[in-house]
Coordinates of C-alpha atoms and ligand atoms in Angstrom, one line a residue:
M1 CA -39.1 -25.0 12.3
Q2 CA -38.1 -26.1 8.6
N3 CA -34.9 -24.5 8.3
R4 CA -32.4 -24.4 11.0
P5 CA -29.3 -22.5 9.8
R6 CA -27.4 -23.7 12.9
R7 CA -27.1 -27.1 11.4
N8 CA -24.3 -25.8 9.0
R9 CA -22.5 -24.5 12.1
K10 CA -22.3 -27.7 14.0
S11 CA -19.1 -29.1 13.7
K12 CA -15.7 -27.4 12.5
A13 CA -15.3 -29.8 9.7
I14 CA -19.1 -28.8 8.4
R15 CA -18.1 -25.2 8.7
G16 CA -15.0 -25.9 6.8
L17 CA -17.6 -27.1 4.1
V18 CA -19.5 -24.0 3.9
T19 CA -16.8 -21.3 4.3
E20 CA -17.4 -18.8 1.8
T21 CA -14.5 -16.8 1.9
R22 CA -11.0 -17.8 2.3
L23 CA -8.0 -15.9 2.5
H24 CA -4.5 -17.4 1.4
T25 CA -1.1 -15.8 1.4
D26 CA -1.4 -15.4 -2.1
H27 CA -3.7 -12.5 -1.6
L28 CA -1.2 -10.8 0.8
I29 CA 1.3 -7.9 -0.2
Y30 CA 3.5 -7.1 2.4
P31 CA 4.8 -3.2 3.1
L32 CA 8.5 -2.7 4.2
F33 CA 9.9 0.8 4.8
L34 CA 13.6 1.2 3.6
V35 CA 16.2 3.6 4.7
D36 CA 20.1 4.3 3.6
G37 CA 22.8 2.9 5.4
N38 CA 23.9 -0.5 6.9
G39 CA 22.9 -3.0 9.7
V40 CA 19.6 -0.7 10.3
K41 CA 16.5 -2.2 11.8
E42 CA 14.6 0.8 13.5
E43 CA 11.1 0.0 15.0
I44 CA 8.3 2.4 14.4
S45 CA 7.1 3.6 17.7
S46 CA 3.7 4.1 16.4
L47 CA 3.6 0.9 14.3
P48 CA 4.9 -1.5 16.6
G49 CA 6.3 -4.7 14.8
N50 CA 7.2 -2.9 12.0
Y51 CA 10.7 -1.2 11.2
R52 CA 13.0 0.9 8.8
W53 CA 15.5 -1.5 7.2
S54 CA 18.7 -0.8 5.4
V55 CA 18.8 -3.1 2.2
D56 CA 21.3 -5.5 3.7
S57 CA 19.1 -6.3 6.7
V58 CA 15.8 -6.3 4.8
L59 CA 17.3 -9.3 2.9
S60 CA 16.6 -11.8 5.7
E61 CA 13.2 -10.4 6.3
I62 CA 12.3 -10.7 2.8
E63 CA 13.9 -14.6 3.0
E64 CA 11.8 -15.4 6.1
C65 CA 8.6 -13.9 4.5
I66 CA 9.2 -16.3 1.3
S67 CA 9.6 -19.0 3.7
L68 CA 6.0 -18.5 5.2
G69 CA 4.4 -18.1 1.7
I70 CA 4.7 -14.4 0.9
S71 CA 5.8 -13.2 -2.2
N72 CA 4.4 -9.8 -3.0
F73 CA 6.3 -6.8 -1.2
I74 CA 5.7 -3.1 -1.3
L75 CA 8.3 -0.9 -0.6
F76 CA 8.7 2.7 0.5
P77 CA 11.6 4.9 1.1
K78 CA 12.6 7.1 4.0
I79 CA 14.6 9.9 2.3
D80 CA 17.4 11.9 4.2
Q81 CA 16.1 15.4 4.8
S82 CA 19.3 16.7 3.0
K83 CA 18.3 15.0 -0.5
K84 CA 14.4 16.6 -0.6
D85 CA 13.7 19.6 -2.8
K86 CA 10.4 21.2 -4.2
K87 CA 10.1 18.9 -7.1
G88 CA 11.4 15.7 -5.5
T89 CA 14.4 15.4 -8.2
H90 CA 16.1 12.7 -6.1
S91 CA 13.1 10.2 -7.0
Y92 CA 14.5 9.3 -10.4
A93 CA 18.6 10.1 -9.6
G94 CA 21.2 7.5 -10.0
D95 CA 22.5 7.6 -6.4
N96 CA 18.9 7.0 -5.1
F97 CA 19.3 4.3 -2.7
Y98 CA 15.6 2.8 -3.0
L99 CA 16.4 2.1 -6.7
R100 CA 19.3 0.2 -5.9
A101 CA 17.6 -1.6 -3.1
C102 CA 15.1 -2.7 -5.8
A103 CA 17.8 -4.0 -7.9
K104 CA 19.8 -5.9 -5.1
I105 CA 16.5 -7.6 -3.8
K106 CA 15.8 -8.6 -7.3
M107 CA 19.2 -10.2 -7.5
H108 CA 18.9 -12.1 -4.3
F109 CA 15.1 -12.9 -5.0
P110 CA 14.0 -13.0 -8.8
E111 CA 11.0 -14.8 -8.1
V112 CA 9.2 -11.9 -5.8
T113 CA 6.9 -9.4 -6.7
L114 CA 8.3 -5.5 -5.8
I115 CA 5.6 -2.9 -5.7
S116 CA 6.9 0.5 -5.8
D117 CA 5.6 4.0 -4.3
V118 CA 4.8 6.7 -7.2
A119 CA 4.6 10.2 -5.4
L120 CA 6.6 13.0 -4.5
D121 CA 6.0 13.0 -0.8
P122 CA 9.1 11.2 0.8
Y123 CA 11.2 13.4 -1.6
S124 CA 9.3 16.7 -1.1
I125 CA 10.4 19.4 1.1
D126 CA 6.7 20.5 1.4
G127 CA 5.6 16.8 2.3
H128 CA 3.1 16.6 -0.6
D129 CA 2.6 14.3 -3.2
G130 CA 2.9 16.8 -5.7
I131 CA 4.9 20.2 -6.7
V132 CA 3.8 23.1 -4.6
E133 CA 3.5 26.3 -5.8
N134 CA 1.6 29.6 -4.5
G135 CA -0.1 27.4 -2.3
K136 CA -1.2 25.1 -4.6
I137 CA -0.5 21.3 -5.5
Q138 CA 0.4 21.7 -9.4
N139 CA -1.1 18.7 -11.3
D140 CA 0.4 18.9 -14.6
E141 CA 3.9 19.7 -13.6
T142 CA 3.8 17.0 -11.3
L143 CA 2.9 14.4 -13.8
E144 CA 6.4 15.1 -15.6
I145 CA 8.1 14.1 -12.5
L146 CA 5.9 11.0 -11.8
C147 CA 6.9 9.8 -15.4
K148 CA 10.8 10.4 -14.7
M149 CA 10.1 8.5 -11.4
S150 CA 8.1 5.7 -13.3
T151 CA 10.8 4.9 -15.6
A152 CA 13.7 5.0 -13.4
Q153 CA 11.6 2.5 -11.1
A154 CA 10.9 0.4 -13.7
D155 CA 14.6 0.3 -15.0
A156 CA 15.7 -0.8 -11.6
G157 CA 13.4 -3.6 -11.8
F158 CA 10.3 -3.1 -9.7
D159 CA 7.3 -5.3 -11.4
I160 CA 4.6 -3.1 -10.4
L161 CA 4.5 0.7 -10.3
G162 CA 1.9 2.4 -7.4
P163 CA 1.1 5.8 -8.1
S164 CA -0.4 6.9 -4.5
D165 CA -0.2 10.6 -5.6
M166 CA -3.8 10.9 -6.8
M167 CA -2.9 13.5 -9.6
D168 CA -5.1 13.7 -12.4
G169 CA -4.2 11.8 -15.7
R170 CA -1.0 10.0 -13.8
V171 CA -2.0 6.5 -14.7
G172 CA -1.9 7.5 -18.6
A173 CA 0.9 9.7 -18.4
M174 CA 2.9 6.7 -16.7
R175 CA 1.6 4.2 -19.1
G176 CA 2.9 6.5 -22.1
A177 CA 6.6 7.2 -20.8
L178 CA 6.8 3.2 -19.7
D179 CA 5.9 2.2 -23.3
Q180 CA 7.9 5.0 -24.6
N181 CA 10.9 3.6 -23.0
S182 CA 10.0 -0.3 -23.8
F183 CA 9.0 -1.1 -20.2
F184 CA 5.9 -2.8 -21.8
D185 CA 5.9 -5.4 -18.8
T186 CA 6.0 -3.1 -15.9
S187 CA 2.6 -2.8 -14.6
I188 CA 0.7 -0.2 -12.9
M189 CA -1.4 -0.9 -9.6
S190 CA -3.1 2.9 -9.4
Y191 CA -4.5 4.0 -6.1
T192 CA -7.6 4.6 -7.6
A193 CA -9.9 5.8 -4.6
K194 CA -7.6 7.0 -2.2
Y195 CA -9.0 9.2 0.6
A196 CA -7.8 12.0 2.5
S197 CA -8.0 9.8 5.9
A198 CA -6.8 10.4 9.1
F199 CA -5.5 6.9 9.2
Y200 CA -2.1 7.5 7.6
G201 CA -0.6 9.0 10.7
P202 CA 1.9 5.8 11.5
F203 CA 3.3 5.9 8.0
R204 CA 4.0 9.4 7.7
D205 CA 5.9 9.0 11.1
A206 CA 7.7 5.9 9.5
L207 CA 9.0 8.4 6.6
D208 CA 8.7 11.6 8.2
S209 CA 6.6 12.6 5.3
A210 CA 3.9 14.8 6.5
P211 CA 2.8 17.9 5.2
V212 CA 4.8 20.8 6.4
E213 CA 3.6 23.4 8.9
S214 CA 3.8 26.7 7.1
D215 CA 1.4 29.5 5.9
D216 CA 1.9 28.9 2.0
I217 CA 1.9 25.2 2.3
P218 CA -1.5 23.5 2.3
K219 CA -1.9 21.7 5.8
D220 CA -3.8 18.6 4.1
K221 CA -4.3 16.5 1.0
K222 CA -7.9 17.5 0.6
T223 CA -7.2 19.0 -2.8
Y224 CA -6.1 16.1 -4.3
Q225 CA -7.1 12.8 -2.2
M226 CA -10.9 12.0 -1.8
N227 CA -13.3 13.1 0.4
P228 CA -14.2 10.2 2.7
A229 CA -18.0 11.3 2.3
N230 CA -18.1 10.2 -1.6
K231 CA -18.8 6.8 -3.1
L232 CA -19.9 7.8 -6.6
E233 CA -16.7 9.7 -7.2
S234 CA -14.6 6.4 -6.9
L235 CA -16.3 5.0 -10.0
I236 CA -15.3 8.1 -11.9
E237 CA -11.6 7.6 -10.7
A238 CA -12.2 3.6 -11.7
E239 CA -13.2 4.2 -15.3
L240 CA -10.6 7.0 -15.9
D241 CA -7.9 4.4 -14.3
E242 CA -9.2 1.6 -16.6
L243 CA -9.1 3.9 -19.8
E244 CA -5.7 4.9 -19.0
G245 CA -4.4 1.5 -18.6
A246 CA -4.2 0.3 -15.1
D247 CA -3.7 -3.0 -14.2
F248 CA -5.1 -2.8 -10.4
L249 CA -7.3 -0.7 -9.1
M250 CA -7.0 0.0 -5.2
V251 CA -8.9 1.3 -2.3
K252 CA -7.2 2.8 0.5
P253 CA -8.0 3.0 3.6
A254 CA -9.4 -0.5 3.4
L255 CA -11.3 -1.5 6.5
H256 CA -13.3 1.9 6.5
Y257 CA -14.0 1.8 3.1
L258 CA -15.3 -1.9 2.6
D259 CA -18.4 -0.4 0.8
I260 CA -16.0 1.2 -2.0
I261 CA -14.1 -2.2 -2.3
H262 CA -17.2 -3.8 -2.8
L263 CA -18.5 -1.3 -5.5
L264 CA -15.3 -1.1 -7.3
K265 CA -15.4 -5.3 -7.4
E266 CA -19.0 -5.2 -8.7
S267 CA -18.2 -2.4 -11.5
S268 CA -14.9 -3.5 -12.7
N269 CA -13.5 -6.5 -14.1
L270 CA -9.6 -5.5 -13.0
P271 CA -8.3 -7.2 -10.0
I272 CA -9.0 -4.7 -7.1
A273 CA -6.6 -4.1 -4.5
A274 CA -7.0 -2.7 -1.0
Y275 CA -4.4 -0.8 1.7
H276 CA -5.1 -1.9 4.8
V277 CA -3.3 1.2 6.2
S278 CA -0.9 1.9 9.2
G279 CA -3.7 3.5 11.4
E280 CA -6.1 0.9 10.9
C281 CA -3.4 -1.5 11.9
A282 CA -2.0 0.7 14.6
M283 CA -5.7 0.7 16.5
L284 CA -5.9 -2.9 16.6
I285 CA -2.4 -3.5 17.8
A286 CA -2.7 -0.9 20.4
A287 CA -6.1 -2.0 21.8
C288 CA -4.5 -5.8 21.9
Q289 CA -1.5 -4.2 23.9
K290 CA -4.1 -3.1 26.4
G291 CA -5.4 -6.3 26.6
W292 CA -8.8 -5.3 25.1
L293 CA -8.9 -7.4 21.9
D294 CA -7.1 -10.6 21.2
Y295 CA -4.6 -10.4 18.4
N296 CA -4.6 -13.8 16.8
T297 CA -8.4 -13.8 16.6
A298 CA -9.0 -10.3 15.8
M299 CA -6.3 -9.7 13.1
P300 CA -7.1 -12.3 10.9
E301 CA -10.9 -11.1 11.2
A302 CA -10.0 -7.8 9.6
L303 CA -8.0 -9.4 6.9
L304 CA -10.9 -11.6 6.1
S305 CA -13.6 -8.8 6.4
I306 CA -11.3 -6.9 3.5
R307 CA -11.4 -10.1 1.4
R308 CA -15.0 -10.8 2.0
A309 CA -15.9 -7.4 0.7
G310 CA -14.7 -8.5 -2.6
C311 CA -10.8 -7.6 -2.6
D312 CA -8.3 -9.5 -4.6
A313 CA -5.1 -8.4 -3.5
I314 CA -4.6 -7.0 0.3
I315 CA -1.5 -4.8 1.5
S316 CA -1.3 -5.2 5.2
Y317 CA 1.4 -4.9 8.0
F318 CA -0.1 -8.1 9.1
A319 CA 0.8 -10.0 6.4
K320 CA 3.7 -12.0 8.0
D321 CA 2.0 -12.3 11.3
Y322 CA -1.1 -13.8 8.9
A323 CA 1.4 -15.9 7.4
Q324 CA 3.2 -17.0 10.5
L325 CA -0.6 -17.8 12.4
V326 CA -1.4 -19.9 9.5
Q327 CA 2.0 -21.9 9.6
N328 CA 1.4 -22.7 13.1
R329 CA -1.8 -23.7 12.7
L330 CA -0.8 -26.5 10.2
Ligands
PBG1 C1 1.8 9.2 0.2 C2 1.2 7.4 0.8 C3 0.8 7.6 1.9 C4 0.6 6.1 2.3 C5 0.8 5.6 1.3 N1 1.2 6.5 0.2 C6 0.5 8.6 3.1 C7 -0.3 9.9 2.5 O1 -1.0 9.6 1.4 O2 -0.2 10.7 3.2 C8 -0.2 5.7 3.6 C9 0.0 4.2 3.8 C10 -0.5 3.9 5.2 O3 -0.8 4.8 6.1 O4 -0.2 2.8 5.5 N2 2.0 8.7 -1.2

């Protein structure tokens, strides 16, 4: 035998020399669920180790993450049922706690990146990402709300806006609204290829944002989120987002869609983000709790796989645990 690939695996040091993919905490974005009130830290039962935080309690969590090397956070609001309506108007209301929370976090930690969520579902009485009329999700009417939400979020201090709604034309509409209001520096991380996935369950539990069960409300999001069978369609979405002014392209979910991450990385010069979603994390946590998998080896392997596929920025509920693991190894 001339070639014995095992020679390059014979010691930890040599394996270090030939390691092709590295995952640094710089690549990670940590999701945090926020709720109005004081002193709240409620665990999400379908996503153990993750909580709904009130702003006062999330500050120490963010401080701890910063000390572990995490500087990027994506925030999601759980909105009280009484504030929900057909058009999600509370999303841009002056007394929306989510907007105030952003300003407060930025005041304490100006150096961190805060990424928002732009979509109607946390605020929608119907539990959809757009306005529902006659059993249909209205695209163009929804854009108007998304634009108002975007300028309110930019005004609150969010660094990057994350449209997760999958309405057509929203990136261009948002960019226009932001620029018109002189928010030239506010970035857009577009959920470019967001699939109608079964893996969002724990997230919808966390925000109580699932589509409402009723005869005149679509029971799923298949008329706007992408068909999991489709790959080429992600290129159409990517091209549109680029033309409309997106700063990042995102693939969601991540682990079940590594081929899409790879495809977008190969076909775009924009940075690629991926959302390692709640259900993907929850299944690993559950298997570890049963003793079927080892968390400290399975979790980093899952994150590394997303990075190896070509992802630059990974949104994952494992971000903090990964950072802790790396720190303990030093
Ligand atoms: C909704 C939104 C969802 C997630 C992020 N934004 C759920 C959905 O589309 O129903 C899911 C994230 C996760 O599962 O971790 N705009």
